[in-house]
mmCIF file of C-alpha atoms and ligand atoms in Angstrom:
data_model
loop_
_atom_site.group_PDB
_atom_site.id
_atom_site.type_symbol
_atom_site.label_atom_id
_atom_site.label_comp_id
_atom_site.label_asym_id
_atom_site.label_seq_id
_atom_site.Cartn_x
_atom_site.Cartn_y
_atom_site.Cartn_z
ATOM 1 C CA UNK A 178 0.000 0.000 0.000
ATOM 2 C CA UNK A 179 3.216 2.548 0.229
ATOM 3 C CA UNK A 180 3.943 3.484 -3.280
ATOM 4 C CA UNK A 181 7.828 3.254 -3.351
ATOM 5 C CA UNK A 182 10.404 6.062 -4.024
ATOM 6 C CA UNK A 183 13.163 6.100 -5.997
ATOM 7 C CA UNK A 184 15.700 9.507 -6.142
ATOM 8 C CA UNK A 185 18.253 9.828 -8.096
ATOM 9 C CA UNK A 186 20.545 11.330 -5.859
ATOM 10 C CA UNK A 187 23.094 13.087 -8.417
ATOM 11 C CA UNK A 188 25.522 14.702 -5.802
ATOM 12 C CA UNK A 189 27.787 17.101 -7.206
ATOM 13 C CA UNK A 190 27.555 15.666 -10.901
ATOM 14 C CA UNK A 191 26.285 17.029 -14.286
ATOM 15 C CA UNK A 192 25.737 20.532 -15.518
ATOM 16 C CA UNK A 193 22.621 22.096 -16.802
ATOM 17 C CA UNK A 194 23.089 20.327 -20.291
ATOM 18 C CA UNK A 195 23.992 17.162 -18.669
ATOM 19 C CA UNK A 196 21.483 17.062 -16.435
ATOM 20 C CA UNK A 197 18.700 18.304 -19.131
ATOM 21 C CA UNK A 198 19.877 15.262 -21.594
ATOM 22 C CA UNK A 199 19.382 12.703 -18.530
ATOM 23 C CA UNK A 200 16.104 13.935 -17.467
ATOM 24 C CA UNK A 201 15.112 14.089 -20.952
ATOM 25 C CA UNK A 202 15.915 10.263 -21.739
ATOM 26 C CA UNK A 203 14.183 9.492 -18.223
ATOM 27 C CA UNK A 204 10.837 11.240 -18.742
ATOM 28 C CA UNK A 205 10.596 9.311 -22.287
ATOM 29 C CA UNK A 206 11.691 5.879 -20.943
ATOM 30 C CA UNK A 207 9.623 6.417 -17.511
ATOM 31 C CA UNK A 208 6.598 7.607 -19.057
ATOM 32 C CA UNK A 209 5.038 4.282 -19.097
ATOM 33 C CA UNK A 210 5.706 3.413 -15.963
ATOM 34 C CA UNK A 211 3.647 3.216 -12.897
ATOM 35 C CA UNK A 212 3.153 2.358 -9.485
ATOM 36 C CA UNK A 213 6.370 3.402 -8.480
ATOM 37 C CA UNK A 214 7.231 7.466 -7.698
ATOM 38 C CA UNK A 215 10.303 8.955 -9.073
ATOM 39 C CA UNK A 216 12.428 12.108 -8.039
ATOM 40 C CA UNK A 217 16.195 13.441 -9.309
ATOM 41 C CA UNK A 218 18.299 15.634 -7.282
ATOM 42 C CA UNK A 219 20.313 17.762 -9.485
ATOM 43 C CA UNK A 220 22.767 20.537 -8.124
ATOM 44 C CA UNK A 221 21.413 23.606 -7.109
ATOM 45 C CA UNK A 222 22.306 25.548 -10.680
ATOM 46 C CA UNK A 223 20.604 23.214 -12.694
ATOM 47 C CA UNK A 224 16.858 22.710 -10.472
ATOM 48 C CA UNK A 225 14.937 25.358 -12.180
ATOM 49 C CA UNK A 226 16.025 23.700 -15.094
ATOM 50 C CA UNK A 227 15.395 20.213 -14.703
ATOM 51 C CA UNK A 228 12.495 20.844 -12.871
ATOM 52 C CA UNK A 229 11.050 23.176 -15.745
ATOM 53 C CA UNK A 230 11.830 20.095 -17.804
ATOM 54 C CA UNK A 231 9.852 18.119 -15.919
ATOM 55 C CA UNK A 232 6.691 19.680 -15.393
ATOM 56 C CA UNK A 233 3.890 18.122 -16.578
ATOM 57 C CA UNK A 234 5.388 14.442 -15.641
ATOM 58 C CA UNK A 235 5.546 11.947 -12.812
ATOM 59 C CA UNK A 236 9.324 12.812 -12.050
ATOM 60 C CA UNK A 237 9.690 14.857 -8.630
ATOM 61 C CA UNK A 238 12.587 17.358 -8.518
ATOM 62 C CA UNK A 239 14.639 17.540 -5.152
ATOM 63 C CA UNK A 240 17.103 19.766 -4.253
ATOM 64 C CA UNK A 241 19.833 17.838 -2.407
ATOM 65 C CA UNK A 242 19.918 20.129 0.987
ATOM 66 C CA UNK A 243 18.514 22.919 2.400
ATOM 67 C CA UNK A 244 19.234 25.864 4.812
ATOM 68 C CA UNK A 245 16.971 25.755 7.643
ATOM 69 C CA UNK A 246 16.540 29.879 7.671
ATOM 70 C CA UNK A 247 14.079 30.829 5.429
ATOM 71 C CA UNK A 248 16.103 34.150 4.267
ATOM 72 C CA UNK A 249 19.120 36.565 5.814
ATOM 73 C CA UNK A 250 23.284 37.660 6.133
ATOM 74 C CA UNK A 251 24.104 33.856 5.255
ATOM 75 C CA UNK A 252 26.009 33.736 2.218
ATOM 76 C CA UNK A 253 26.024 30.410 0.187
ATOM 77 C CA UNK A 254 23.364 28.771 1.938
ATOM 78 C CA UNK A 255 19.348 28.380 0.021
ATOM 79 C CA UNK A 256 16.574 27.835 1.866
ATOM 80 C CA UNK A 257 13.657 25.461 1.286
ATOM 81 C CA UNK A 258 10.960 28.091 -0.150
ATOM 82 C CA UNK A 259 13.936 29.625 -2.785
ATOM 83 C CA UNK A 260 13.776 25.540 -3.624
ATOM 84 C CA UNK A 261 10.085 25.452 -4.003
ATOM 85 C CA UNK A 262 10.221 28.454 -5.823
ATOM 86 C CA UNK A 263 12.659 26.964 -8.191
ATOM 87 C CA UNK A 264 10.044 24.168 -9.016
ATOM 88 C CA UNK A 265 11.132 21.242 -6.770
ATOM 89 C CA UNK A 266 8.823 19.338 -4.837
ATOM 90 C CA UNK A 267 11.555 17.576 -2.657
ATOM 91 C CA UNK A 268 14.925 18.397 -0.770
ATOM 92 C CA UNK A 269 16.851 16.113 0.645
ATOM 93 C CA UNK A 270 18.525 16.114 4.405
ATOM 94 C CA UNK A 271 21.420 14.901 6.216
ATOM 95 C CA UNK A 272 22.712 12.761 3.918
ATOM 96 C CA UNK A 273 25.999 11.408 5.719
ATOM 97 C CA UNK A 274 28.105 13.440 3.493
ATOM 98 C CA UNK A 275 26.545 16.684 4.580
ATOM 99 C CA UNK A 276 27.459 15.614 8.191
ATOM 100 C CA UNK A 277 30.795 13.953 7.157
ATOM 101 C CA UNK A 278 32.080 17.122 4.928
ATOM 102 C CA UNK A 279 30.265 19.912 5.799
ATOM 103 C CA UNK A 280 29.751 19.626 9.879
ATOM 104 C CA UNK A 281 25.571 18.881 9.548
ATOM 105 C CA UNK A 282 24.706 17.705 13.044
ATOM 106 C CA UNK A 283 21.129 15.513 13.612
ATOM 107 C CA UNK A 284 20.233 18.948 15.173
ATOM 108 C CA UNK A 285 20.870 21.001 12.378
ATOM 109 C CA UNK A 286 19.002 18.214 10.528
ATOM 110 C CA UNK A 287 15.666 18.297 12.315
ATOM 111 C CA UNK A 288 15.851 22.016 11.990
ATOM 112 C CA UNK A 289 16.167 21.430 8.002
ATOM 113 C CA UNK A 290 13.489 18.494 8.111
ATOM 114 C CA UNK A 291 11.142 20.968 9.558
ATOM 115 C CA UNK A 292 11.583 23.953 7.061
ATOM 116 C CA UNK A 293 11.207 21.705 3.864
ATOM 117 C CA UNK A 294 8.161 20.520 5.075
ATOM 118 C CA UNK A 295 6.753 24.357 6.420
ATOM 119 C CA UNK A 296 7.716 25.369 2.634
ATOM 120 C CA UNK A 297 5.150 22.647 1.243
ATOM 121 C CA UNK A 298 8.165 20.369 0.094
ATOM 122 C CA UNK A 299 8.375 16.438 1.112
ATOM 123 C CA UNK A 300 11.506 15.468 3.180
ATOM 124 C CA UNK A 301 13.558 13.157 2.881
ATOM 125 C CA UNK A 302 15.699 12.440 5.953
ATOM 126 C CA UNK A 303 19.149 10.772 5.563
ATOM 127 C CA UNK A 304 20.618 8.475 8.594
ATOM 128 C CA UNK A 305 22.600 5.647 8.966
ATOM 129 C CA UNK A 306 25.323 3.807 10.864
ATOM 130 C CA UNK A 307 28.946 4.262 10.060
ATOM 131 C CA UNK A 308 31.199 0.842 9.804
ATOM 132 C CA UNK A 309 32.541 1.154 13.340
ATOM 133 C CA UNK A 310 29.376 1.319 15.013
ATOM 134 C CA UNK A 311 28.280 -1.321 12.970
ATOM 135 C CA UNK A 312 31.444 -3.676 14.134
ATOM 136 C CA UNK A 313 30.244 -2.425 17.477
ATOM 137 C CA UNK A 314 26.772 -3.081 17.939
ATOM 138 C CA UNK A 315 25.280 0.044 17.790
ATOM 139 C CA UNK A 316 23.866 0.201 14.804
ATOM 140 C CA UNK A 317 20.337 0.638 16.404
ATOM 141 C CA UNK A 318 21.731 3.287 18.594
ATOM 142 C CA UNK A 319 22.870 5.369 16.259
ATOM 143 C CA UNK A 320 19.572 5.439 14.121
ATOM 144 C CA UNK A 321 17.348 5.919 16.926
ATOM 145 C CA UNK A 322 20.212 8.959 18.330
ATOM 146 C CA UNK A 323 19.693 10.431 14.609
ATOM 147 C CA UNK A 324 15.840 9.797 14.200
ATOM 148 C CA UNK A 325 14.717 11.326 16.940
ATOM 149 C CA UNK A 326 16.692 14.516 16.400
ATOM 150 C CA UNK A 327 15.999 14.602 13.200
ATOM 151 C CA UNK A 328 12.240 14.100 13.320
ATOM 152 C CA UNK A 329 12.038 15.619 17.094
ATOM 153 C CA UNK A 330 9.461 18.758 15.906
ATOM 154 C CA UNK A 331 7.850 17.694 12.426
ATOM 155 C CA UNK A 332 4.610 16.673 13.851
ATOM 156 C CA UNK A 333 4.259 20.608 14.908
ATOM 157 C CA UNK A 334 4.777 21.351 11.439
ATOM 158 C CA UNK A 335 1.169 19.869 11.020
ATOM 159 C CA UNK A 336 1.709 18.918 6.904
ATOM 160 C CA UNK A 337 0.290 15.649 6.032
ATOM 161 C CA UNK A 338 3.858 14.138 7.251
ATOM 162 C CA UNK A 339 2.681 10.395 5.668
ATOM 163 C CA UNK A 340 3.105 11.584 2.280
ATOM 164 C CA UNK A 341 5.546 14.610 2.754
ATOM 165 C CA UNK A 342 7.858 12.684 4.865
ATOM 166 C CA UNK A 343 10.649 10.126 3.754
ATOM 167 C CA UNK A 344 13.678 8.334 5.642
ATOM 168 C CA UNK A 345 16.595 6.849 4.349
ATOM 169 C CA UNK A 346 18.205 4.689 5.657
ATOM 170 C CA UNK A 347 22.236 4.769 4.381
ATOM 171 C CA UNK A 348 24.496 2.976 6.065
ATOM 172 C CA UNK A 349 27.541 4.830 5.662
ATOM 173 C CA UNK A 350 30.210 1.653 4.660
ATOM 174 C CA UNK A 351 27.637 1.085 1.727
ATOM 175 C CA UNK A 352 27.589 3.967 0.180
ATOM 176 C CA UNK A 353 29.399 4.556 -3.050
ATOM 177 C CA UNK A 354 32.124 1.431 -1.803
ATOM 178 C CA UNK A 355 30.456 -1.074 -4.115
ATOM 179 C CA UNK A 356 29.425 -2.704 -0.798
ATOM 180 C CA UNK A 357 25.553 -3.163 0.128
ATOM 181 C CA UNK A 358 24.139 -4.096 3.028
ATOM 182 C CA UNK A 359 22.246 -7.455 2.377
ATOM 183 C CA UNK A 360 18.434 -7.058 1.811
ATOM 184 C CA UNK A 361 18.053 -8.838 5.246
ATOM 185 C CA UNK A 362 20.203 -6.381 7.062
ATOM 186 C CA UNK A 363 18.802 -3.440 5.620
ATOM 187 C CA UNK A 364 15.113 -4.840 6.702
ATOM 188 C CA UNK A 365 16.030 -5.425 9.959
ATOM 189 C CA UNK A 366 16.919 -1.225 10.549
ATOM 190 C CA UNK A 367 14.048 -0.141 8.242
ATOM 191 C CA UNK A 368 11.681 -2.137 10.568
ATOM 192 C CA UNK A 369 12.768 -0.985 13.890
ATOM 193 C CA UNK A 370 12.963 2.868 11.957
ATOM 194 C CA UNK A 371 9.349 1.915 11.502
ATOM 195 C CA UNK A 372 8.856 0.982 15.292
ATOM 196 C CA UNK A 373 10.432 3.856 16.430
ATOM 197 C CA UNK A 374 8.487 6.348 13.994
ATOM 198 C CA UNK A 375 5.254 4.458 15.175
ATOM 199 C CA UNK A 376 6.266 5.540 18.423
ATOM 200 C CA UNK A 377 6.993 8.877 17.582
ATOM 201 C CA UNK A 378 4.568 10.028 15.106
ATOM 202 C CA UNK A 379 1.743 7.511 15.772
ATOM 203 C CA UNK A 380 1.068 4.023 14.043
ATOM 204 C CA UNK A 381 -1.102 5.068 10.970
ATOM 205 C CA UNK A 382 1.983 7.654 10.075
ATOM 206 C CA UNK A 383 4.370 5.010 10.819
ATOM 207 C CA UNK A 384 2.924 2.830 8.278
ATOM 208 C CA UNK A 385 2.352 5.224 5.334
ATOM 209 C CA UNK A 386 5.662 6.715 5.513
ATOM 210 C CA UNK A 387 8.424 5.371 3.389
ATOM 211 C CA UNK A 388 11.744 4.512 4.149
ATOM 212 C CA UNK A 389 14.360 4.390 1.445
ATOM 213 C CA UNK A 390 17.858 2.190 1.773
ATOM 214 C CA UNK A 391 20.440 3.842 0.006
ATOM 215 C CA UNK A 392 24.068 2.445 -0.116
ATOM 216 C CA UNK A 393 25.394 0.673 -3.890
ATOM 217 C CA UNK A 394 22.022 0.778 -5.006
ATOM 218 C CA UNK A 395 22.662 -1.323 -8.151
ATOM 219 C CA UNK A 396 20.415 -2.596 -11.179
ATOM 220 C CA UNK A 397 21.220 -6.448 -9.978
ATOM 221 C CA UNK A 398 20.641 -5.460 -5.906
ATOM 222 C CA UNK A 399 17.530 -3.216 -6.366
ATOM 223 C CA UNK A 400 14.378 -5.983 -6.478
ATOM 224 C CA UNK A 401 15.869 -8.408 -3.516
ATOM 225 C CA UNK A 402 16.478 -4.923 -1.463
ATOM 226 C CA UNK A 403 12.979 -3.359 -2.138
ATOM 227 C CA UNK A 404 11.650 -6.778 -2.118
ATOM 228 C CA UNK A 405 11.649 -6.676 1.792
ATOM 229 C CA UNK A 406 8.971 -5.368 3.615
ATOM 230 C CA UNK A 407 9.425 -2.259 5.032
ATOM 231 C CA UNK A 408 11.882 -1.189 2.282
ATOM 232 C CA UNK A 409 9.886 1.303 0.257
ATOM 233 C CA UNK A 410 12.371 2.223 -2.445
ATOM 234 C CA UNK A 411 15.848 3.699 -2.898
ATOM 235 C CA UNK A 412 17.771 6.443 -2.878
ATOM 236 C CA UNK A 413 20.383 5.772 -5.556
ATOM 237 C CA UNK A 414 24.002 7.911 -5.606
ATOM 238 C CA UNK A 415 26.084 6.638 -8.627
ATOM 239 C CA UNK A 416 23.746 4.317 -10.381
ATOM 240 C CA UNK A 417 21.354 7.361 -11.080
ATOM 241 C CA UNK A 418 24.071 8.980 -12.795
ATOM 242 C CA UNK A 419 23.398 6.253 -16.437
ATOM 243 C CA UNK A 420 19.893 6.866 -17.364
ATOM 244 C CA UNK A 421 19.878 2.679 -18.136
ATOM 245 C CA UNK A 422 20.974 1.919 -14.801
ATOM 246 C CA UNK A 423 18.686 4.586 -13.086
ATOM 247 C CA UNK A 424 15.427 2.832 -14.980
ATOM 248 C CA UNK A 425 16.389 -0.677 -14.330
ATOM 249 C CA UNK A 426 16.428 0.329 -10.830
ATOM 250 C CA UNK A 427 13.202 1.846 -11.231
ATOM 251 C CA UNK A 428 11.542 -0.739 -12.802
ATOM 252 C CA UNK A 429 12.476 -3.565 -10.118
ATOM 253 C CA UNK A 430 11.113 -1.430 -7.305
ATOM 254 C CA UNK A 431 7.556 -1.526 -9.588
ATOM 255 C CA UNK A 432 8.250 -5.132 -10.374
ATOM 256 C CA UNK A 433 8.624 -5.900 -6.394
ATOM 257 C CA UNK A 434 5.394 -4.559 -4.796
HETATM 258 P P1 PGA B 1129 25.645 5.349 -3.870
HETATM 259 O O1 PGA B 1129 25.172 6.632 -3.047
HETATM 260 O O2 PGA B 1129 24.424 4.754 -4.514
HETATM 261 O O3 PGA B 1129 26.636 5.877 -4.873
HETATM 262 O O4 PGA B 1129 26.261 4.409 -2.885
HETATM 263 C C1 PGA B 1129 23.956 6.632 -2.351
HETATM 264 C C2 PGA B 1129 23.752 7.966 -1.677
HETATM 265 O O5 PGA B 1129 24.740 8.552 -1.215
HETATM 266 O O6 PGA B 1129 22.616 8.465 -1.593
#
């Protein structure tokens, strides 16, 4: 009954041609296809662009971050409504590398969570385990420490958080290593995510909302991930980047429900 997601998570790839020729080849090849929702995250310079593109189609544009202040003295930074006015419907937050390269704390996180969604935009959240805490047990630790910053004030948002809200789950060692965590690992966090958000949020939210894995999200590893039960799509770094790859991918997650 959750329609799964699939983003295209393009990081800092592709210029405006680039990204226009991939989204081009998508919304021909994907225009067929339902029961499955799509979204691309371009880089900031090329949203308007892609997301102009893309009007009129199933394809969701999402910006891949998002300042928390709405405007102000804070040079570099763009805020969720300068991404809905751009044309995306989406922004993505905390995804590791934020926190990794650029000092994004689960704090800053919920504070970023809860602007995208006061601009009208879905969020998707980003957490997961680095490879130490895995070898050390606390991979549960860790998710519940970063999920319940991260998601710590939506609810007072008041938007319809079972269709505007998405997790992720990425465990850091899988993600662009080639290295994947097995579709029976990656079930086991996305159901206790879904315990804890039932917790949280309430069970009927807990139940529509749709939790990604992301991590070497391939073309042969897509159907046995999303195959799982509480695995509700993928959010796809490098493989998103071949338009063939990105629609295989797309195609198992309709293939698996
Ligand atoms: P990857 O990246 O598919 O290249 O591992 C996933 C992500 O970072 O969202």
């Amino acid at each position: 009954m959750r329609t799964p997601f699939v983003v295209g998570n393009w990081k800092l790839h592709k210029n405006i041609a680039e990204s226009l020729a991939l989204v081009t080849d998508l919304k021909n090849q994907l225009a067929a296809v339902k029961g499955v929702q799509v979204g691309v995250a371009p880089v900031f310079t090329a949203l308007h662009s892609v997301a102009k593109r893309l009007e009129g189609t199933h394809i969701a544009t999402c910006a891949q971050d998002a300042y928390w202040e709405a405007t102000g003295a804070y040079t570099g930074e763009v805020s969720a409504p300068l991404i809905a006015d751009a044309g995306a419907a989406w922004a993505i937050v905390g995804h590791s590398e934020r926190r990794q390269f650029f000092g994004d704390t689960s704090d800053h996180v919920g504070k970023k969570a809860c602007s995208v969604l006061r601009a009208g935009l879905g969020a998707i959240v980003c957490i997961g385990e680095h490879l130490a805490e895995r070898d050390a047990g606390r991979t549960l630790a860790v998710i519940d420490e970063q999920l319940a910053e991260a998601i710590a004030d939506v609810a007072a948002t008041k938007v319809d958080l079972a269709s505007k809200l998405v997790i992720a789950y990425e465990p850091v060692w899988a993600i662009g290593t080639g290295r994947t965590a097995t579709p029976a690992q990656a079930q086991e966090v996305h159901a206790h995510i879904r315990r804890r958000l039932a917790e949280k949020l309430g069970p009927p939210i807990a139940e529509a909302v749709r939790i990604q894995y992301g991590g070497s999200v391939k073309p042969s590893n897509a159907e046995a991930l999303i195959a799982e039960p509480d695995i509700d799509g993928a959010l796809v770094g490098g493989a998103s980047l071949d338009a063939a790859d990105f629609i295989a991918i797309v195609k198992a997650a309709r293939t698996s429900t």
